Tab-separated table of C-alpha atoms and ligand atoms in Angstrom:
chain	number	residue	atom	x	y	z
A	393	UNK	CA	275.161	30.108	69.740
A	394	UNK	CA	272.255	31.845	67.960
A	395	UNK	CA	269.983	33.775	70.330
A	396	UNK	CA	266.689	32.958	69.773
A	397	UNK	CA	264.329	36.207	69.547
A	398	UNK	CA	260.693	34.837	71.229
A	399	UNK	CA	257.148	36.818	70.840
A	400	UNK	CA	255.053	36.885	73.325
A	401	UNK	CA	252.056	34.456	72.340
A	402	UNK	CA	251.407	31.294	73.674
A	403	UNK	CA	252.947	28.997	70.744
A	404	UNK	CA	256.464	31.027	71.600
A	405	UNK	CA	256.168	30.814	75.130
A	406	UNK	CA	255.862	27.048	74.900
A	407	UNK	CA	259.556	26.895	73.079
A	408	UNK	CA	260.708	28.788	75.392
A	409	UNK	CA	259.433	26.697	77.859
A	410	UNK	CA	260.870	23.399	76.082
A	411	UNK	CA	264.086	24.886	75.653
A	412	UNK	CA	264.187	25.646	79.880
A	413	UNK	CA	263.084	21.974	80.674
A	414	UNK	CA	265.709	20.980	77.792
A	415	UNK	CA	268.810	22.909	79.854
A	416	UNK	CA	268.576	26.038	77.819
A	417	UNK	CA	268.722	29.373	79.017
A	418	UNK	CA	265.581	32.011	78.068
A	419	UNK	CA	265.677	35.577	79.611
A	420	UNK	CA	262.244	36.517	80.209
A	421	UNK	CA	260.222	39.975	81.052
A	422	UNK	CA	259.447	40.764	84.973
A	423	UNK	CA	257.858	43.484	86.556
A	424	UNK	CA	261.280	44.114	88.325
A	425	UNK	CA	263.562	43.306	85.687
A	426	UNK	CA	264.592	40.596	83.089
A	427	UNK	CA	265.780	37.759	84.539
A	428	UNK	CA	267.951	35.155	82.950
A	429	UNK	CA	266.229	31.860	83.162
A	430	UNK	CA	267.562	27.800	83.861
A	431	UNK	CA	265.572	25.038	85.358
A	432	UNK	CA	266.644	25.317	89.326
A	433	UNK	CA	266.595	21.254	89.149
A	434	UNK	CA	269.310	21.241	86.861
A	435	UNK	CA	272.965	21.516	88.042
A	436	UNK	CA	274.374	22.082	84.730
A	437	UNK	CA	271.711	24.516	83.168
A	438	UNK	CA	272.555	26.735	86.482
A	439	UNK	CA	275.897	26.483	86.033
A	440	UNK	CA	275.500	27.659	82.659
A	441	UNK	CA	273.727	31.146	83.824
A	442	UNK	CA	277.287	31.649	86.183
A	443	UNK	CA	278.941	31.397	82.871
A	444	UNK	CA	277.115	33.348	80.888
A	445	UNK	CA	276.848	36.227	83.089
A	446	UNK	CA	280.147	35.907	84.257
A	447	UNK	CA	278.689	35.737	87.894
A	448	UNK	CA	280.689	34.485	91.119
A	449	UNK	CA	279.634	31.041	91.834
A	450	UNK	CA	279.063	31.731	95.592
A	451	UNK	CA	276.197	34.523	94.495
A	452	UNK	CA	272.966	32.777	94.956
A	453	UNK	CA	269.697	32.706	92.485
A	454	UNK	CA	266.343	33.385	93.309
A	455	UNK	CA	264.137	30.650	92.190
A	456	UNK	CA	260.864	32.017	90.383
A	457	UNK	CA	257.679	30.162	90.409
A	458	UNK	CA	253.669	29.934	88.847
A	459	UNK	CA	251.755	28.938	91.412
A	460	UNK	CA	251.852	28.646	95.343
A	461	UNK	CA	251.895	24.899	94.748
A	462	UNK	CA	255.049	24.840	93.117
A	463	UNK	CA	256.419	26.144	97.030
A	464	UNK	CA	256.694	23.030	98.607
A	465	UNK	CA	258.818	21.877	95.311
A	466	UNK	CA	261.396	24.644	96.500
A	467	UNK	CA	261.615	24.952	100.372
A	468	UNK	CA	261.533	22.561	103.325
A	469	UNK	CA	259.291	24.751	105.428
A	470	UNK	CA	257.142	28.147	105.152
A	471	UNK	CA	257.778	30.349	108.743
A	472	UNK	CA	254.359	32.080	109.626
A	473	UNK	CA	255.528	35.329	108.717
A	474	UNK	CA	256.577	33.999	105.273
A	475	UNK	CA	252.934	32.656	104.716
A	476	UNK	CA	251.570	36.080	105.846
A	477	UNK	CA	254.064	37.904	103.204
A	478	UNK	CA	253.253	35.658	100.346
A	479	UNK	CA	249.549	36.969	101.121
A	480	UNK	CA	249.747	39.908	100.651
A	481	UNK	CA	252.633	40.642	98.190
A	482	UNK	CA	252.648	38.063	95.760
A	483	UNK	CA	252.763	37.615	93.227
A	484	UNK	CA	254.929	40.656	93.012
A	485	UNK	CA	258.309	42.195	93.846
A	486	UNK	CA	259.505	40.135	96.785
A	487	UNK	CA	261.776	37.512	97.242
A	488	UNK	CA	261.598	35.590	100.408
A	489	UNK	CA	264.502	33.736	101.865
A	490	UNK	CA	263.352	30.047	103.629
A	491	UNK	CA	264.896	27.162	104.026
A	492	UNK	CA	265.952	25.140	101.038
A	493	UNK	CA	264.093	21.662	99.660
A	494	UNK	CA	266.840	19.215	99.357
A	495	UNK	CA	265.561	18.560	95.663
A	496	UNK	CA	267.441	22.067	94.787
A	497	UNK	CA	270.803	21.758	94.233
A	498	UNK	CA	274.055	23.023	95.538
A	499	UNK	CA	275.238	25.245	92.850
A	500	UNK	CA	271.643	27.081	92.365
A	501	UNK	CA	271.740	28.373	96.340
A	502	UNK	CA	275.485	28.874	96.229
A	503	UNK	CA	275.789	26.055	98.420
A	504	UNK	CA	273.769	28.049	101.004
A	505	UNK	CA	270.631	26.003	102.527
A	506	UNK	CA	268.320	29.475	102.148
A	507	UNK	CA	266.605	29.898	99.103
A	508	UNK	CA	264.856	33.274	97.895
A	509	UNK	CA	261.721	32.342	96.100
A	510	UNK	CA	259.377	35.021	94.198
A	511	UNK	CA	256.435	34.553	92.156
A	512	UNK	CA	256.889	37.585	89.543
A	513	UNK	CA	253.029	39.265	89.112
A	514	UNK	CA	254.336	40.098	85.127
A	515	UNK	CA	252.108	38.301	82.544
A	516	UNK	CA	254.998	37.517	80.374
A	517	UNK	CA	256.740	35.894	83.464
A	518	UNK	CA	253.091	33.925	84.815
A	519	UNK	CA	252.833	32.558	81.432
A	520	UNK	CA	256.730	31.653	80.648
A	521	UNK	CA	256.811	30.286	84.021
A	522	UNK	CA	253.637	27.845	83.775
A	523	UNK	CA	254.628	27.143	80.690
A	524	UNK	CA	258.528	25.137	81.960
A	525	UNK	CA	256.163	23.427	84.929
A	526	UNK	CA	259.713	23.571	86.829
A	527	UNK	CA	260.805	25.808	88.883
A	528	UNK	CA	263.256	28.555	87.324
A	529	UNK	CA	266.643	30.071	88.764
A	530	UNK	CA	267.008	33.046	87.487
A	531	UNK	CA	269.332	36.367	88.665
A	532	UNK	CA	269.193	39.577	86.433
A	533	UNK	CA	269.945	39.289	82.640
A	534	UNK	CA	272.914	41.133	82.676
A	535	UNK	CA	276.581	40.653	81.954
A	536	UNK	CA	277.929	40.505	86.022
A	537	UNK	CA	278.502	43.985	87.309
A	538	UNK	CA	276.343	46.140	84.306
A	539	UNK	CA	273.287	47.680	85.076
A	540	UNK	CA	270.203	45.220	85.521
A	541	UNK	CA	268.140	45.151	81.752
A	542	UNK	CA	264.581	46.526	81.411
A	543	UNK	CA	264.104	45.768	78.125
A	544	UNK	CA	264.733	42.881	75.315
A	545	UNK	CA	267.146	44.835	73.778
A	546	UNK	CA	269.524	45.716	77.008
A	547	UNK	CA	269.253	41.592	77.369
A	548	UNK	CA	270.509	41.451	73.804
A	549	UNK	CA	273.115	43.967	74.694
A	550	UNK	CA	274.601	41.632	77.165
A	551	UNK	CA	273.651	38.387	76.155
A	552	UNK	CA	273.270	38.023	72.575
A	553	UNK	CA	275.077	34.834	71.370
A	554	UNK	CA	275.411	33.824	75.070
A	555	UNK	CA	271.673	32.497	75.580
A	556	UNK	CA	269.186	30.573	73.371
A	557	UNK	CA	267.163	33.065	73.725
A	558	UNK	CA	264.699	36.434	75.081
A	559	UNK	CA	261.219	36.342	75.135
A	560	UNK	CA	260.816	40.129	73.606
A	561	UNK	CA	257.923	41.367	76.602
A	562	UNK	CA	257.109	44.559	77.139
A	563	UNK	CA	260.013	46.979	79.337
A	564	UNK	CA	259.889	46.625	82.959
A	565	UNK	CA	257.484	48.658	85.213
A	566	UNK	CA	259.460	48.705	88.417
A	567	UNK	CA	262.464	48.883	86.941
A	568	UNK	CA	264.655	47.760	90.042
A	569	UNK	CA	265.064	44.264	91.786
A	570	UNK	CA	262.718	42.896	93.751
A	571	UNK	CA	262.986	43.618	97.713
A	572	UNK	CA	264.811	40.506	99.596
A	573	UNK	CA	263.845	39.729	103.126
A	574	UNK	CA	265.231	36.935	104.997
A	575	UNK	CA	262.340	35.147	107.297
A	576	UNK	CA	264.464	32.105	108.050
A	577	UNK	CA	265.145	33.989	111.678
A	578	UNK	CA	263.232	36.061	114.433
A	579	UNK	CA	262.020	38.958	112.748
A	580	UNK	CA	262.138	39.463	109.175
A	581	UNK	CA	265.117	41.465	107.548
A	582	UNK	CA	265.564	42.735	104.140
A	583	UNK	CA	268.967	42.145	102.627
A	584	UNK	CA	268.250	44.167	99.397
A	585	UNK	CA	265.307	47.129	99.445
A	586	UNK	CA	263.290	46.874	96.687
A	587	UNK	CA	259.980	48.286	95.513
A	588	UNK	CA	257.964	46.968	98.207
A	589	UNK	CA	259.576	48.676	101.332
A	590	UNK	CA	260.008	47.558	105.093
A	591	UNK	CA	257.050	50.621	105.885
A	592	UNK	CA	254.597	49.169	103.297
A	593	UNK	CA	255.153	45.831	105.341
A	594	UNK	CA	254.761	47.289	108.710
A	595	UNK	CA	251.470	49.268	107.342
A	596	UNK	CA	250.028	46.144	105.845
A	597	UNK	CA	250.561	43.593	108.237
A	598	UNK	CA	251.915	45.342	111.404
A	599	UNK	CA	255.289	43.346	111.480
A	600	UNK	CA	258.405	45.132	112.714
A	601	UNK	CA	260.991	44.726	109.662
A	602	UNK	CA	265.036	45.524	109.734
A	603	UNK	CA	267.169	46.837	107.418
A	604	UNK	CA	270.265	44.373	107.147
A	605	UNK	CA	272.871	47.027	108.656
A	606	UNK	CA	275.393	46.630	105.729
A	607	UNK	CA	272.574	48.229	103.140
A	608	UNK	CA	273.676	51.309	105.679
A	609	UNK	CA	277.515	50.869	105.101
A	610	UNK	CA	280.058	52.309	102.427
A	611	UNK	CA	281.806	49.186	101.852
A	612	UNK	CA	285.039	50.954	100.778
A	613	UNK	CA	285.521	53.089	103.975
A	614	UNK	CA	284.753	50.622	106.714
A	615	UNK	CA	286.955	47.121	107.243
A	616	UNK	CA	284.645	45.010	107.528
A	617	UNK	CA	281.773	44.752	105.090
A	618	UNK	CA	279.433	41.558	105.418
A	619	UNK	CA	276.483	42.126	103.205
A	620	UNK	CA	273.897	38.670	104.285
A	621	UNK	CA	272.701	39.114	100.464
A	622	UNK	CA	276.074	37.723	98.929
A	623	UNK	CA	275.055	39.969	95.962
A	624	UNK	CA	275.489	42.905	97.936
A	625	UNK	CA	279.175	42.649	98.288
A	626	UNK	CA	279.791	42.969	94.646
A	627	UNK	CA	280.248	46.011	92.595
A	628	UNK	CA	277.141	46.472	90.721
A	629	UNK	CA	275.133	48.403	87.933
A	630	UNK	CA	278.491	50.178	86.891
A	631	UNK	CA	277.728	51.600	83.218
A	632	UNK	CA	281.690	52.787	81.073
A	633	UNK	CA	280.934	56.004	82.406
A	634	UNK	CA	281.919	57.424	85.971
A	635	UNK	CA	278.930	58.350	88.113
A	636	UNK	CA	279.307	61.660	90.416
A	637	UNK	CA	276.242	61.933	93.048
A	638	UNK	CA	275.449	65.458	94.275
A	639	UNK	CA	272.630	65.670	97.168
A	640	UNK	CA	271.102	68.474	99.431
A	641	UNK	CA	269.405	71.650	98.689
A	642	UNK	CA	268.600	71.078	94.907
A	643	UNK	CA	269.206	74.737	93.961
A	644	UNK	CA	272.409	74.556	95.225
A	645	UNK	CA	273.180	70.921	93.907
A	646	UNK	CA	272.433	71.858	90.481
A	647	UNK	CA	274.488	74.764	90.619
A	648	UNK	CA	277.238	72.697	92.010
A	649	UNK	CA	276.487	70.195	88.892
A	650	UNK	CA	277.081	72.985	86.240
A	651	UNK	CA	280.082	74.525	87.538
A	652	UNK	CA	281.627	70.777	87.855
A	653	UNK	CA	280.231	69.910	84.438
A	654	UNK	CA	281.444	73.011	82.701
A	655	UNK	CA	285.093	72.304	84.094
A	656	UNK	CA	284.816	68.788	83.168
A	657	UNK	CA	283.970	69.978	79.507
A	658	UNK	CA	286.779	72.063	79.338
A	659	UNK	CA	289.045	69.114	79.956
A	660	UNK	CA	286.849	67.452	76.720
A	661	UNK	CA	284.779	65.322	78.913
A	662	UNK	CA	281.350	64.486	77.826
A	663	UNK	CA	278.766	64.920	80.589
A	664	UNK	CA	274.762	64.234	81.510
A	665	UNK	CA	272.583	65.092	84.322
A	666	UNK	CA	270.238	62.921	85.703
A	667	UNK	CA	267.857	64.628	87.876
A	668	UNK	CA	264.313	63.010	88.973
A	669	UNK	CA	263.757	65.504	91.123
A	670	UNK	CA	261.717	64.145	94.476
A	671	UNK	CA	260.149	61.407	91.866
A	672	UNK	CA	261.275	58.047	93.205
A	673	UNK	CA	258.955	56.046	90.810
A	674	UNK	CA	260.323	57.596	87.882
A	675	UNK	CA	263.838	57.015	89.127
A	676	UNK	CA	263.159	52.774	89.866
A	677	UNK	CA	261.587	52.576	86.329
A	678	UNK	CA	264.346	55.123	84.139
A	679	UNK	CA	267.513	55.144	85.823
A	680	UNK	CA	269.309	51.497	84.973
A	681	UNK	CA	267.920	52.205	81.529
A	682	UNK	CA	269.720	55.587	81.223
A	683	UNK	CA	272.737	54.577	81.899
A	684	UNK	CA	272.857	51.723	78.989
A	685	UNK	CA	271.529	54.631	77.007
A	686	UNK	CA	274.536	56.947	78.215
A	687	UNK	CA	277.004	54.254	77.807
A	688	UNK	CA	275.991	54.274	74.089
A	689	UNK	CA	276.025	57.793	73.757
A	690	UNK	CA	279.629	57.485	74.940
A	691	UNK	CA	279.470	60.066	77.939
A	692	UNK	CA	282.342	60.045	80.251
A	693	UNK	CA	280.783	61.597	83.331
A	694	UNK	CA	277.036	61.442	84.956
A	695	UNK	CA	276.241	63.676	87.615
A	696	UNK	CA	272.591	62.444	89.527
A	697	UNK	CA	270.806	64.380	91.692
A	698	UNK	CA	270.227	62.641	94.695
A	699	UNK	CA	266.674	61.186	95.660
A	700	UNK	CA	265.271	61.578	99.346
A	701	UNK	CA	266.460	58.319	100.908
A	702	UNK	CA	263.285	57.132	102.261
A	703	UNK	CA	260.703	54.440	101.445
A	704	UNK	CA	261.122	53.506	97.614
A	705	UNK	CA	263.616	56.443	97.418
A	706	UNK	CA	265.743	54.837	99.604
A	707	UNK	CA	265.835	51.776	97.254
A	708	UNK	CA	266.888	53.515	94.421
A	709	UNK	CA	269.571	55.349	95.902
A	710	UNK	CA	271.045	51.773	96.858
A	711	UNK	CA	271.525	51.107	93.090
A	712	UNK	CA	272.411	54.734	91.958
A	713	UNK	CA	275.316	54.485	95.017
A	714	UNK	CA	276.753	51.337	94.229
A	715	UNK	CA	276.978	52.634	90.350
A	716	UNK	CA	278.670	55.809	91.567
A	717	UNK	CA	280.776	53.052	93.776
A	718	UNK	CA	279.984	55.691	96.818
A	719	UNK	CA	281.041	58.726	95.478
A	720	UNK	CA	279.122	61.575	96.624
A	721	UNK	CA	279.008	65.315	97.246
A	722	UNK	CA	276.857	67.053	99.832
A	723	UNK	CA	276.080	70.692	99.783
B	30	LIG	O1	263.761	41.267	90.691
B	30	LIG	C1	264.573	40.351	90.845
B	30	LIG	O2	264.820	39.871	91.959
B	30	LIG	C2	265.270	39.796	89.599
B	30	LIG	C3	264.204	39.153	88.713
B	30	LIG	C4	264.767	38.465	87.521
B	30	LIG	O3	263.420	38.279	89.480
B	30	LIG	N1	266.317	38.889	89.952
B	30	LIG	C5	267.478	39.286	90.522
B	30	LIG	O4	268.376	38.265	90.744
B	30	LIG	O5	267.710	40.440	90.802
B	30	LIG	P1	269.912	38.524	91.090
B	30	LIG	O6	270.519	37.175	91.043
B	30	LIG	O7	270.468	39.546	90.168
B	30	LIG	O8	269.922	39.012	92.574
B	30	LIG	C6	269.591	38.120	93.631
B	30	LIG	C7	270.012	38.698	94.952
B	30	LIG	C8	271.517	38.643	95.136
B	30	LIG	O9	271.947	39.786	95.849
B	30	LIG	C9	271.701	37.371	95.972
B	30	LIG	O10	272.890	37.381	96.724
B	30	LIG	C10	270.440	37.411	96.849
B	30	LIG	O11	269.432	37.899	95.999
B	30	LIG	N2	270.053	36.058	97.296
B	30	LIG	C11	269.533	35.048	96.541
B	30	LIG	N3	269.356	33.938	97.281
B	30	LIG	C12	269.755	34.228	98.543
B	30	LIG	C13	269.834	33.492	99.778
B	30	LIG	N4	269.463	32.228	99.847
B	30	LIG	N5	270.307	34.147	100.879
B	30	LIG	C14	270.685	35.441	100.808
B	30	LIG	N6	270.638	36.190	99.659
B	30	LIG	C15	270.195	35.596	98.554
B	31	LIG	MG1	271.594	41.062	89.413
C-alpha cells in the first residue's frame, strides 16, 4: 500500500479524516507522541493497527477524542474523580481508564471492559480528530517493541507502506506517552507515569494518587510480574543497539562511562553517551528520538546517564529502563 504523506491544512486533514471513517489507518501528531489512528467503532480497522504494528492482541488502545461530548460515546459512566481530572488536565497528556460503552468493541479494549480515553491538547490532533467525528483508537505509531515516534519521519520509518497515511505535524513536545491512571476503583492509580505526574495531581486537586507497584519492579528478577497496564509487560522502546545505564555521583558515572566505552572500542564497538544531566524535560522530548537517530548511525552500545527518579524524571527513566531491559550500574 502507498502511504499517503498529509499537510497540515484543513483540506488534508479532511482526507485524512475520510480515510479514518472509511477503515483506513492515518498516524497523526500529539503532544505526547504520534499515534497510529482507526475508528474505535470499527472491529476490522482496529484489527488492522494490531497488524500493522505487529502488536499483541490482548494490549489495549486508548481511544482519543475532540470534544467532552464525544465521552459519553466511549464510556458507560464518569467516577467523580475522573470528572475532576478531565478538568483540570485535558485536553492534555492523560489517559483515564473508566468503564467501557458497550458501543466499543471487543478487540479495541483487548476484550477488557476499561477503556483509557484522552483528549490530546495538540492542534494537529484537535483538528484531525474533529475532523473523523468518531472516536479514534490509536496506540503509538511504532513498529511493536521500537521506540515511540516523535516525528513524521520516525512514523515513516516504521510504517511506510503499512498505513494509508501520516499527517506530517510538527515533532512532539512531550516526547513520552501520556500518564495512565486507572479511576475505575477507590483511589486513582497510574499504570504508566507520564508527563503529568501523581505530585502535580495531588498539588492541583489534593487527591492521594498510587503508583501501580509493578512500575517499581524489574520484571526479569522477580517471578511474578503483573503490570495492570497490559502494555507494561512488554519489552519496549528497544532501538538495534544495547543500552548500558550508569547512575549516581555524575563525576564518577562519567568516568565509569569512558573507561567502559574506551574498552568497548577496543573490541571495535561503536559507542554514544547520552547524558541530560538533571534536565528531565529535555530527556521526555530527545531521548526516544536519539535512539532512532543512533540506530541509523549504526552504534552498537549507548551508555545514559541516569536522571533523578522523581516527578517527570521518574517517567523518563521508566522508558530509558525498559530500553536498557534493566540493565544498570550504580557507583
Ligand atoms: O501518549 C499516548 O498515550 C499515545 C498517543 C498516541 O496518544 N498513545 C499510546 O498508546 O502510547 P499505546 O497503545 O502505545 O499505549 C497504551 C497503554 C498501554 O500500556 C496499554 O496497555 C494501556 O495504555 N491501556 C490502554 N487501555 C487500557 C485499559 N483499559 N486498562 C489498562 N491499561 C490500558
Ligand atoms: Mg506504544
Amino acid at each position: 500500500m502507498e502511504t499517503l504523506r498529509l499537510e497540515t491544512d484543513q483540506d488534508s486533514i479532511e482526507e485524512a479524516g475520510k480515510i479514518i471513517r472509511e477503515g483506513g489507518l492515518v498516524a497523526f501528531p500529539t503532544e505526547t507522541v504520534y499515534g497510529l489512528g482507526a475508528n474505535a467503532y470499527d472491529a476490522r480497522a482496529v484489527k488492522s493497527v494490531y497488524s500493522a504494528k505487529g502488536r499483541p492482541g490482548d494490549n489495549p488502545m486508548i481511544v482519543h477524542i475532540a470534544h467532552f461530548d464525544q465521552l459519553e460515546d466511549v464510556v458507560s459512566n464518569v467516577p467523580d474523580i475522573g470528572r475532576q481530572l478531565i478538568e483540570v488536565f485535558w485536553p492534555g497528556p492523560l489517559t483515564i481508564i473508566m468503564e467501557k460503552n458497550e458501543d466499543i468493541p471487543d478487540v479495541t479494549t483487548g476484550g477488557l471492559n476499561t477503556v483509557g480515553v484522552r483528549m490530546p491538547s495538540n492542534r494537529t490532533a484537535a483538528a484531525f480528530l474533529h475532523s473523523c467525528r468518531v472516536p479514534v483508537a490509536a496506540p503509538s505509531a511504532n513498529l511493536s517493541g521500537k521506540p515511540s515516534p516523535t516525528t513524521w519521519e520516525d512514523v515513516l520509518e516504521d510504517m511506510d507502506g503499512r498505513i494509508n497515511g501520516v499527517l506530517m505535524g510538527e515533532p512532539c513536545d512531550v516526547g513520552i506517552e501520556s500518564t495512565v491512571i486507572d479511576v475505575t476503583g477507590e483511589h486513582p492509580v497510574i499504570l504508566r507515569p507520564g508527563f503529568i505526574t501523581a505530585e502535580m495531581i495531588t498539588r492541583s486537586l489534593g487527591l492521594e494518587v498510587t503508583y501501580d507497584p509493578a512500575l517499581f519492579q524489574d520484571p526479569g528478577e522477580k517471578g511474578e510480574f503483573h503490570p495492570k497496564a497490559p502494555g507494561m509487560k512488554y519489552k519496549h522502546y528497544a532501538p538495534k543497539a544495547q543500552v548500558q545505564i550508569v547512575e549516581g555521583d555524575e563525576e564518577k558515572a562519567l568516568a565509569m562511562i569512558a573507561s567502559l566505552s574506551a574498552q568497548a572500542q577496543d573490541l571495535g564497538k561503536k559507542t554514544a553517551l547520552i547524558d541530560y544531566g538533571r534536565d528531565s524535560r529535555a530527556a521526555a522530548k530527545d531521548f526516544f528520538s536519539r535512539l532512532r537517530e543512533l540506530d541509523r548511525e549504526n552504534v552498537d552500545i549507548i551508555y545514559v546517564y541516569a536522571l533523578p527518579e522523581k516527578e517527570l524524571g521518574f517517567s523518563v527513566m521508566n522508558r530509558m529502563l525498559k530500553s536498557a531491559g534493566y540493565n544498570v550500574i550504580h557507583v
